mmCIF file of C-alpha atoms in Angstrom:
data_model
loop_
_atom_site.group_PDB
_atom_site.id
_atom_site.type_symbol
_atom_site.label_atom_id
_atom_site.label_comp_id
_atom_site.label_asym_id
_atom_site.label_seq_id
_atom_site.Cartn_x
_atom_site.Cartn_y
_atom_site.Cartn_z
ATOM 1 C CA UNK A 1 -9.172 23.941 -40.329
ATOM 2 C CA UNK A 2 -7.162 25.219 -37.982
ATOM 3 C CA UNK A 3 -6.902 22.412 -34.948
ATOM 4 C CA UNK A 4 -10.151 20.217 -36.127
ATOM 5 C CA UNK A 5 -9.448 17.424 -38.271
ATOM 6 C CA UNK A 6 -11.917 15.369 -40.804
ATOM 7 C CA UNK A 7 -12.712 12.019 -39.014
ATOM 8 C CA UNK A 8 -14.788 11.028 -41.631
ATOM 9 C CA UNK A 9 -14.777 10.320 -45.310
ATOM 10 C CA UNK A 10 -17.684 9.583 -47.726
ATOM 11 C CA UNK A 11 -16.532 9.107 -51.593
ATOM 12 C CA UNK A 12 -19.934 10.177 -53.895
ATOM 13 C CA UNK A 13 -20.576 7.470 -56.351
ATOM 14 C CA UNK A 14 -23.067 7.944 -59.767
ATOM 15 C CA UNK A 15 -26.046 10.365 -58.608
ATOM 16 C CA UNK A 16 -24.715 11.508 -55.252
ATOM 17 C CA UNK A 17 -22.297 14.605 -55.904
ATOM 18 C CA UNK A 18 -23.071 15.733 -53.464
ATOM 19 C CA UNK A 19 -24.486 16.440 -49.355
ATOM 20 C CA UNK A 20 -27.332 18.170 -48.894
ATOM 21 C CA UNK A 21 -27.583 21.155 -45.091
ATOM 22 C CA UNK A 22 -23.434 21.223 -44.474
ATOM 23 C CA UNK A 23 -21.881 24.931 -44.161
ATOM 24 C CA UNK A 24 -18.527 24.790 -47.095
ATOM 25 C CA UNK A 25 -14.236 25.084 -45.137
ATOM 26 C CA UNK A 26 -12.599 24.501 -48.404
ATOM 27 C CA UNK A 27 -11.936 22.251 -51.030
ATOM 28 C CA UNK A 28 -8.200 21.013 -50.871
ATOM 29 C CA UNK A 29 -6.373 18.735 -53.461
ATOM 30 C CA UNK A 30 -4.104 16.886 -51.727
ATOM 31 C CA UNK A 31 -1.084 15.391 -53.595
ATOM 32 C CA UNK A 32 -0.346 11.900 -52.896
ATOM 33 C CA UNK A 33 2.737 9.197 -53.947
ATOM 34 C CA UNK A 34 -0.129 7.891 -56.175
ATOM 35 C CA UNK A 35 -1.170 10.879 -57.971
ATOM 36 C CA UNK A 36 -3.722 13.735 -57.082
ATOM 37 C CA UNK A 37 -7.772 11.981 -55.671
ATOM 38 C CA UNK A 38 -10.070 12.011 -58.316
ATOM 39 C CA UNK A 39 -11.217 15.569 -57.345
ATOM 40 C CA UNK A 40 -10.834 18.014 -54.831
ATOM 41 C CA UNK A 41 -12.747 16.886 -51.999
ATOM 42 C CA UNK A 42 -14.827 19.388 -50.858
ATOM 43 C CA UNK A 43 -13.973 20.010 -46.722
ATOM 44 C CA UNK A 44 -16.967 21.341 -45.343
ATOM 45 C CA UNK A 45 -19.355 21.116 -41.280
ATOM 46 C CA UNK A 46 -21.630 19.444 -39.917
ATOM 47 C CA UNK A 47 -24.790 21.603 -37.727
ATOM 48 C CA UNK A 48 -22.169 19.894 -34.359
ATOM 49 C CA UNK A 49 -19.433 21.219 -35.834
ATOM 50 C CA UNK A 50 -17.662 18.511 -36.894
ATOM 51 C CA UNK A 51 -16.165 18.193 -40.542
ATOM 52 C CA UNK A 52 -16.778 15.810 -43.314
ATOM 53 C CA UNK A 53 -15.167 15.552 -45.835
ATOM 54 C CA UNK A 54 -17.183 14.485 -49.612
ATOM 55 C CA UNK A 55 -15.276 13.012 -52.584
ATOM 56 C CA UNK A 56 -16.680 11.981 -56.079
ATOM 57 C CA UNK A 57 -15.270 8.529 -56.741
ATOM 58 C CA UNK A 58 -15.485 9.929 -60.863
ATOM 59 C CA UNK A 59 -14.579 13.468 -60.804
ATOM 60 C CA UNK A 60 -16.384 16.127 -61.296
ATOM 61 C CA UNK A 61 -19.071 15.991 -63.948
ATOM 62 C CA UNK A 62 -18.632 12.094 -63.962
ATOM 63 C CA UNK A 63 -15.646 11.327 -66.005
ATOM 64 C CA UNK A 64 -14.081 8.716 -65.397
ATOM 65 C CA UNK A 65 -14.933 5.865 -66.549
ATOM 66 C CA UNK A 66 -14.616 3.101 -63.356
ATOM 67 C CA UNK A 67 -11.664 0.978 -64.665
ATOM 68 C CA UNK A 68 -9.506 4.501 -64.462
ATOM 69 C CA UNK A 69 -10.152 6.212 -60.980
ATOM 70 C CA UNK A 70 -7.368 6.166 -59.099
ATOM 71 C CA UNK A 71 -8.505 4.497 -56.509
ATOM 72 C CA UNK A 72 -4.699 4.638 -53.963
ATOM 73 C CA UNK A 73 -4.951 8.312 -54.214
ATOM 74 C CA UNK A 74 -8.651 8.399 -53.404
ATOM 75 C CA UNK A 75 -7.923 6.919 -49.901
ATOM 76 C CA UNK A 76 -4.322 7.973 -49.124
ATOM 77 C CA UNK A 77 -5.393 11.813 -50.583
ATOM 78 C CA UNK A 78 -9.021 11.497 -47.462
ATOM 79 C CA UNK A 79 -6.085 9.493 -45.429
ATOM 80 C CA UNK A 80 -3.501 11.900 -44.970
ATOM 81 C CA UNK A 81 -6.698 13.870 -43.950
ATOM 82 C CA UNK A 82 -7.133 12.167 -40.584
ATOM 83 C CA UNK A 83 -9.926 10.262 -41.391
ATOM 84 C CA UNK A 84 -10.875 7.293 -40.139
ATOM 85 C CA UNK A 85 -13.850 5.757 -41.592
ATOM 86 C CA UNK A 86 -14.884 5.962 -45.276
ATOM 87 C CA UNK A 87 -18.888 6.061 -46.382
ATOM 88 C CA UNK A 88 -18.978 5.060 -49.790
ATOM 89 C CA UNK A 89 -22.203 5.161 -51.972
ATOM 90 C CA UNK A 90 -22.456 4.013 -55.462
ATOM 91 C CA UNK A 91 -25.762 2.329 -58.314
ATOM 92 C CA UNK A 92 -26.159 -0.988 -57.674
ATOM 93 C CA UNK A 93 -28.015 -3.444 -60.090
ATOM 94 C CA UNK A 94 -29.835 -5.807 -59.412
ATOM 95 C CA UNK A 95 -29.237 -9.092 -59.296
ATOM 96 C CA UNK A 96 -32.707 -10.488 -57.094
ATOM 97 C CA UNK A 97 -36.105 -10.130 -57.783
ATOM 98 C CA UNK A 98 -37.469 -8.681 -53.889
ATOM 99 C CA UNK A 99 -34.398 -5.637 -54.612
ATOM 100 C CA UNK A 100 -36.198 -3.371 -56.450
ATOM 101 C CA UNK A 101 -34.483 -0.137 -57.772
ATOM 102 C CA UNK A 102 -35.394 1.989 -55.465
ATOM 103 C CA UNK A 103 -34.037 0.126 -52.907
ATOM 104 C CA UNK A 104 -31.304 0.681 -50.835
ATOM 105 C CA UNK A 105 -28.704 -2.053 -50.038
ATOM 106 C CA UNK A 106 -25.585 -2.339 -46.669
ATOM 107 C CA UNK A 107 -23.615 -4.638 -48.473
ATOM 108 C CA UNK A 108 -21.570 -7.657 -46.675
ATOM 109 C CA UNK A 109 -19.573 -9.777 -48.768
ATOM 110 C CA UNK A 110 -17.486 -8.615 -51.888
ATOM 111 C CA UNK A 111 -16.994 -11.064 -55.804
ATOM 112 C CA UNK A 112 -14.082 -9.184 -57.688
ATOM 113 C CA UNK A 113 -14.682 -9.906 -61.376
ATOM 114 C CA UNK A 114 -11.964 -7.103 -62.477
ATOM 115 C CA UNK A 115 -9.549 -8.546 -64.226
ATOM 116 C CA UNK A 116 -5.792 -6.290 -63.176
ATOM 117 C CA UNK A 117 -6.248 -3.546 -65.370
ATOM 118 C CA UNK A 118 -6.725 -0.957 -61.477
ATOM 119 C CA UNK A 119 -4.172 -1.440 -59.272
ATOM 120 C CA UNK A 120 -5.897 -2.907 -55.687
ATOM 121 C CA UNK A 121 -2.702 -2.480 -53.819
ATOM 122 C CA UNK A 122 -0.265 -0.312 -51.755
ATOM 123 C CA UNK A 123 2.209 -2.808 -51.617
ATOM 124 C CA UNK A 124 3.917 -3.181 -55.329
ATOM 125 C CA UNK A 125 6.934 -2.477 -54.559
ATOM 126 C CA UNK A 126 9.005 -5.462 -53.346
ATOM 127 C CA UNK A 127 7.643 -4.204 -49.948
ATOM 128 C CA UNK A 128 5.262 -7.521 -49.801
ATOM 129 C CA UNK A 129 2.044 -7.267 -47.860
ATOM 130 C CA UNK A 130 -1.321 -10.091 -47.341
ATOM 131 C CA UNK A 131 -4.158 -8.440 -45.841
ATOM 132 C CA UNK A 132 -6.639 -10.296 -44.161
ATOM 133 C CA UNK A 133 -10.146 -9.093 -46.574
ATOM 134 C CA UNK A 134 -12.757 -12.359 -45.732
ATOM 135 C CA UNK A 135 -13.976 -9.638 -44.154
ATOM 136 C CA UNK A 136 -14.130 -6.716 -47.031
ATOM 137 C CA UNK A 137 -16.828 -4.797 -44.843
ATOM 138 C CA UNK A 138 -15.859 -3.766 -41.667
ATOM 139 C CA UNK A 139 -18.155 -4.586 -39.161
ATOM 140 C CA UNK A 140 -19.139 -2.314 -35.791
ATOM 141 C CA UNK A 141 -19.846 0.522 -39.145
ATOM 142 C CA UNK A 142 -21.873 -2.359 -40.662
ATOM 143 C CA UNK A 143 -23.825 -3.209 -38.345
ATOM 144 C CA UNK A 144 -24.287 0.332 -36.671
ATOM 145 C CA UNK A 145 -24.985 2.058 -40.602
ATOM 146 C CA UNK A 146 -27.990 -1.023 -40.962
ATOM 147 C CA UNK A 147 -29.481 0.913 -37.959
ATOM 148 C CA UNK A 148 -29.193 4.289 -38.904
ATOM 149 C CA UNK A 149 -29.962 3.938 -42.432
ATOM 150 C CA UNK A 150 -33.454 2.629 -41.651
ATOM 151 C CA UNK A 151 -33.834 5.394 -39.638
ATOM 152 C CA UNK A 152 -33.208 7.582 -42.288
ATOM 153 C CA UNK A 153 -35.281 5.647 -45.243
ATOM 154 C CA UNK A 154 -38.755 5.758 -42.624
ATOM 155 C CA UNK A 155 -37.735 9.322 -41.424
ATOM 156 C CA UNK A 156 -37.685 9.980 -44.818
ATOM 157 C CA UNK A 157 -41.170 8.659 -45.414
ATOM 158 C CA UNK A 158 -40.915 6.863 -48.317
ATOM 159 C CA UNK A 159 -41.306 3.194 -48.848
ATOM 160 C CA UNK A 160 -37.929 2.112 -49.557
ATOM 161 C CA UNK A 161 -36.660 -1.524 -48.866
ATOM 162 C CA UNK A 162 -33.349 -1.408 -46.916
ATOM 163 C CA UNK A 163 -31.541 -5.213 -47.369
ATOM 164 C CA UNK A 164 -28.409 -6.279 -45.531
ATOM 165 C CA UNK A 165 -25.764 -9.704 -45.714
ATOM 166 C CA UNK A 166 -25.170 -9.604 -49.264
ATOM 167 C CA UNK A 167 -23.050 -10.070 -51.530
ATOM 168 C CA UNK A 168 -21.625 -7.896 -54.492
ATOM 169 C CA UNK A 169 -20.200 -8.625 -57.414
ATOM 170 C CA UNK A 170 -17.854 -5.973 -58.221
ATOM 171 C CA UNK A 171 -17.244 -6.193 -62.448
ATOM 172 C CA UNK A 172 -14.525 -4.870 -64.610
ATOM 173 C CA UNK A 173 -16.846 -2.806 -67.049
ATOM 174 C CA UNK A 174 -17.391 0.088 -68.424
ATOM 175 C CA UNK A 175 -19.962 -2.132 -70.294
ATOM 176 C CA UNK A 176 -22.946 -3.881 -68.864
ATOM 177 C CA UNK A 177 -22.870 -7.375 -68.387
ATOM 178 C CA UNK A 178 -24.386 -10.272 -70.891
ATOM 179 C CA UNK A 179 -27.043 -12.231 -70.022
ATOM 180 C CA UNK A 180 -25.051 -15.559 -69.218
ATOM 181 C CA UNK A 181 -22.551 -13.225 -66.903
ATOM 182 C CA UNK A 182 -25.715 -12.032 -65.219
ATOM 183 C CA UNK A 183 -27.095 -15.547 -64.556
ATOM 184 C CA UNK A 184 -23.968 -16.799 -64.240
ATOM 185 C CA UNK A 185 -23.489 -14.321 -61.279
ATOM 186 C CA UNK A 186 -26.974 -15.431 -60.016
ATOM 187 C CA UNK A 187 -25.709 -18.375 -59.979
ATOM 188 C CA UNK A 188 -22.667 -17.363 -57.871
ATOM 189 C CA UNK A 189 -24.126 -16.174 -54.916
ATOM 190 C CA UNK A 190 -24.605 -12.056 -56.037
ATOM 191 C CA UNK A 191 -27.376 -10.260 -55.382
ATOM 192 C CA UNK A 192 -25.782 -6.906 -56.634
ATOM 193 C CA UNK A 193 -22.882 -6.367 -59.398
ATOM 194 C CA UNK A 194 -21.730 -2.759 -59.774
ATOM 195 C CA UNK A 195 -18.044 -1.507 -61.130
ATOM 196 C CA UNK A 196 -17.016 0.277 -58.539
ATOM 197 C CA UNK A 197 -16.010 -1.024 -54.524
ATOM 198 C CA UNK A 198 -12.896 -2.784 -56.917
ATOM 199 C CA UNK A 199 -10.209 -1.300 -56.158
ATOM 200 C CA UNK A 200 -11.813 0.478 -52.854
ATOM 201 C CA UNK A 201 -12.790 -1.813 -50.142
ATOM 202 C CA UNK A 202 -8.430 -3.572 -50.718
ATOM 203 C CA UNK A 203 -7.051 0.220 -50.493
ATOM 204 C CA UNK A 204 -9.298 1.315 -47.195
ATOM 205 C CA UNK A 205 -8.450 -1.821 -46.439
ATOM 206 C CA UNK A 206 -4.410 -1.973 -45.871
ATOM 207 C CA UNK A 207 -4.880 1.701 -44.627
ATOM 208 C CA UNK A 208 -6.477 0.502 -42.340
ATOM 209 C CA UNK A 209 -9.129 2.866 -42.099
ATOM 210 C CA UNK A 210 -13.132 1.334 -41.208
ATOM 211 C CA UNK A 211 -14.871 1.485 -44.912
ATOM 212 C CA UNK A 212 -18.824 0.588 -45.759
ATOM 213 C CA UNK A 213 -21.051 0.426 -48.828
ATOM 214 C CA UNK A 214 -24.677 1.964 -49.233
ATOM 215 C CA UNK A 215 -25.264 0.854 -52.934
ATOM 216 C CA UNK A 216 -28.939 1.910 -54.123
ATOM 217 C CA UNK A 217 -29.696 -0.108 -56.818
ATOM 218 C CA UNK A 218 -30.245 1.172 -60.031
ATOM 219 C CA UNK A 219 -32.070 -1.785 -62.592
ATOM 220 C CA UNK A 220 -32.263 -6.011 -62.622
ATOM 221 C CA UNK A 221 -29.502 -6.159 -64.586
ATOM 222 C CA UNK A 222 -29.616 -8.554 -67.609
ATOM 223 C CA UNK A 223 -30.606 -11.584 -65.821
ATOM 224 C CA UNK A 224 -34.409 -10.914 -66.361
ATOM 225 C CA UNK A 225 -35.815 -12.975 -69.723
ATOM 226 C CA UNK A 226 -38.138 -11.676 -71.274
ATOM 227 C CA UNK A 227 -36.644 -8.428 -71.043
ATOM 228 C CA UNK A 228 -34.411 -5.679 -72.881
ATOM 229 C CA UNK A 229 -31.499 -5.988 -71.012
ATOM 230 C CA UNK A 230 -30.333 -2.234 -68.978
ATOM 231 C CA UNK A 231 -29.237 0.622 -70.644
ATOM 232 C CA UNK A 232 -26.937 3.581 -69.049
ATOM 233 C CA UNK A 233 -30.019 6.031 -69.908
ATOM 234 C CA UNK A 234 -32.676 3.183 -67.964
ATOM 235 C CA UNK A 235 -30.414 3.702 -64.471
ATOM 236 C CA UNK A 236 -29.959 7.745 -64.787
ATOM 237 C CA UNK A 237 -33.601 7.547 -64.834
ATOM 238 C CA UNK A 238 -34.118 5.667 -61.880
ATOM 239 C CA UNK A 239 -30.384 7.726 -60.570
ATOM 240 C CA UNK A 240 -32.401 10.744 -59.771
ATOM 241 C CA UNK A 241 -35.018 10.123 -58.103
ATOM 242 C CA UNK A 242 -32.988 8.294 -56.022
ATOM 243 C CA UNK A 243 -30.464 11.381 -55.187
ATOM 244 C CA UNK A 244 -32.664 12.516 -53.456
ATOM 245 C CA UNK A 245 -32.753 9.756 -50.808
ATOM 246 C CA UNK A 246 -29.762 9.605 -50.894
ATOM 247 C CA UNK A 247 -28.333 12.931 -49.969
ATOM 248 C CA UNK A 248 -31.067 12.351 -47.222
ATOM 249 C CA UNK A 249 -29.952 9.377 -45.682
ATOM 250 C CA UNK A 250 -26.175 10.840 -45.740
ATOM 251 C CA UNK A 251 -27.118 13.992 -43.448
ATOM 252 C CA UNK A 252 -28.255 11.039 -41.061
ATOM 253 C CA UNK A 253 -26.255 8.676 -40.485
ATOM 254 C CA UNK A 254 -23.095 11.573 -41.085
ATOM 255 C CA UNK A 255 -24.759 13.847 -37.868
ATOM 256 C CA UNK A 256 -25.998 9.928 -35.873
ATOM 257 C CA UNK A 257 -22.579 9.200 -37.008
ATOM 258 C CA UNK A 258 -20.937 12.799 -35.789
ATOM 259 C CA UNK A 259 -22.662 13.381 -32.761
ATOM 260 C CA UNK A 260 -21.798 9.130 -31.576
ATOM 261 C CA UNK A 261 -18.022 10.167 -32.336
ATOM 262 C CA UNK A 262 -18.778 13.349 -29.566
ATOM 263 C CA UNK A 263 -19.623 11.373 -27.364
ATOM 264 C CA UNK A 264 -16.734 8.818 -27.172
ATOM 265 C CA UNK A 265 -19.720 6.179 -28.031
ATOM 266 C CA UNK A 266 -18.586 5.490 -31.293
ATOM 267 C CA UNK A 267 -15.290 5.721 -31.286
ATOM 268 C CA UNK A 268 -14.025 2.244 -31.547
ATOM 269 C CA UNK A 269 -16.015 2.210 -34.731
ATOM 270 C CA UNK A 270 -13.163 4.739 -36.273
ATOM 271 C CA UNK A 271 -10.376 2.361 -34.583
ATOM 272 C CA UNK A 272 -11.864 -0.652 -36.253
ATOM 273 C CA UNK A 273 -9.097 -0.487 -38.648
ATOM 274 C CA UNK A 274 -5.875 0.284 -36.976
ATOM 275 C CA UNK A 275 -4.378 -2.210 -36.467
ATOM 276 C CA UNK A 276 -5.125 -4.386 -38.766
ATOM 277 C CA UNK A 277 -1.588 -4.894 -41.010
ATOM 278 C CA UNK A 278 0.872 -5.118 -38.358
ATOM 279 C CA UNK A 279 1.338 -8.831 -39.023
ATOM 280 C CA UNK A 280 0.141 -8.569 -42.970
ATOM 281 C CA UNK A 281 3.948 -7.825 -44.021
ATOM 282 C CA UNK A 282 6.764 -9.478 -44.159
ATOM 283 C CA UNK A 283 9.436 -7.195 -43.852
ATOM 284 C CA UNK A 284 10.492 -7.987 -39.936
ATOM 285 C CA UNK A 285 13.919 -9.515 -41.288
ATOM 286 C CA UNK A 286 13.989 -8.242 -44.226
ATOM 287 C CA UNK A 287 13.840 -4.183 -43.215
ATOM 288 C CA UNK A 288 17.506 -3.319 -44.239
ATOM 289 C CA UNK A 289 16.577 -5.183 -48.467
ATOM 290 C CA UNK A 290 13.238 -3.033 -48.432
ATOM 291 C CA UNK A 291 13.601 -0.283 -51.220
ATOM 292 C CA UNK A 292 13.562 3.269 -49.465
ATOM 293 C CA UNK A 293 11.037 4.509 -51.749
ATOM 294 C CA UNK A 294 8.929 1.819 -51.945
ATOM 295 C CA UNK A 295 8.358 2.381 -48.068
ATOM 296 C CA UNK A 296 8.361 6.198 -48.069
ATOM 297 C CA UNK A 297 5.753 6.162 -50.134
ATOM 298 C CA UNK A 298 3.326 3.855 -47.878
ATOM 299 C CA UNK A 299 4.933 6.420 -45.011
ATOM 300 C CA UNK A 300 2.203 8.308 -46.490
ATOM 301 C CA UNK A 301 -0.948 5.589 -46.014
ATOM 302 C CA UNK A 302 1.057 4.103 -42.735
ATOM 303 C CA UNK A 303 3.391 5.972 -40.682
ATOM 304 C CA UNK A 304 3.408 3.980 -37.653
ATOM 305 C CA UNK A 305 4.891 1.133 -39.854
ATOM 306 C CA UNK A 306 7.243 3.498 -41.936
ATOM 307 C CA UNK A 307 9.138 6.571 -40.413
ATOM 308 C CA UNK A 308 12.629 5.461 -39.189
ATOM 309 C CA UNK A 309 11.568 5.053 -35.941
ATOM 310 C CA UNK A 310 8.814 2.316 -36.808
ATOM 311 C CA UNK A 311 11.483 -0.031 -37.905
ATOM 312 C CA UNK A 312 11.551 -3.303 -37.029
#
């Protein structure tokens, strides 16, 4: 890749396994302190010349269950390439009548219903940190995406709605919800449901990466009375219809983001989370007690805090 840096990473979920209209540069598979990512990362060049890194969340050929995705390796591998902002794509279930299958959504909040099976933090040794997560998606990036995704859908020419400021429930899976659970999530204020945004969003925050989710609805989950519950067949049928729109949206958004970064107008989006972990770590007066192996791992994603010269 020479001197060029990959500043933007894309994590593709169910139905988005590749991007169109990009020039292939190379495939990399970095080994992180937490293992290898879900899939080799494809580095490609946009028409503007900007490099993009694409990672398939569920592996090549969708071989990894949501609960088994190595989120730490995925986020760490992207950051090791120079990525500073992540656009994540995911298929979701709809918990609201007005969010129809095929619609796009930009959630702003998360309800975490995972069950501790997934490791949700890089800080698992004796170095303790409490990252701020009140706003789980990067606000500047999400606000910018709202305009760009709407513009892309308009250009795409299909009658596809975009919903914003929604709450997404992340459940454990791999089974879909019971009817009682689906109704409960609605009562809690949930609008969408999926199986992958946690711990991905939490890990991106700890790695000081800007992160936003572009979700596409595939079904109505199991809350609608007198209708059959959601099945994988239903989901995959809608996924195929959503895939081309998702690739079109991704291509438009990435090109516009690249132009803005090149002009310097959008650098604040890429640097939105930088420095956010500085005062989240309980280490300033106890550095000498830290486990060297834990500090060495964390140096991989937070070198500004864990290089020997950075110790406070």
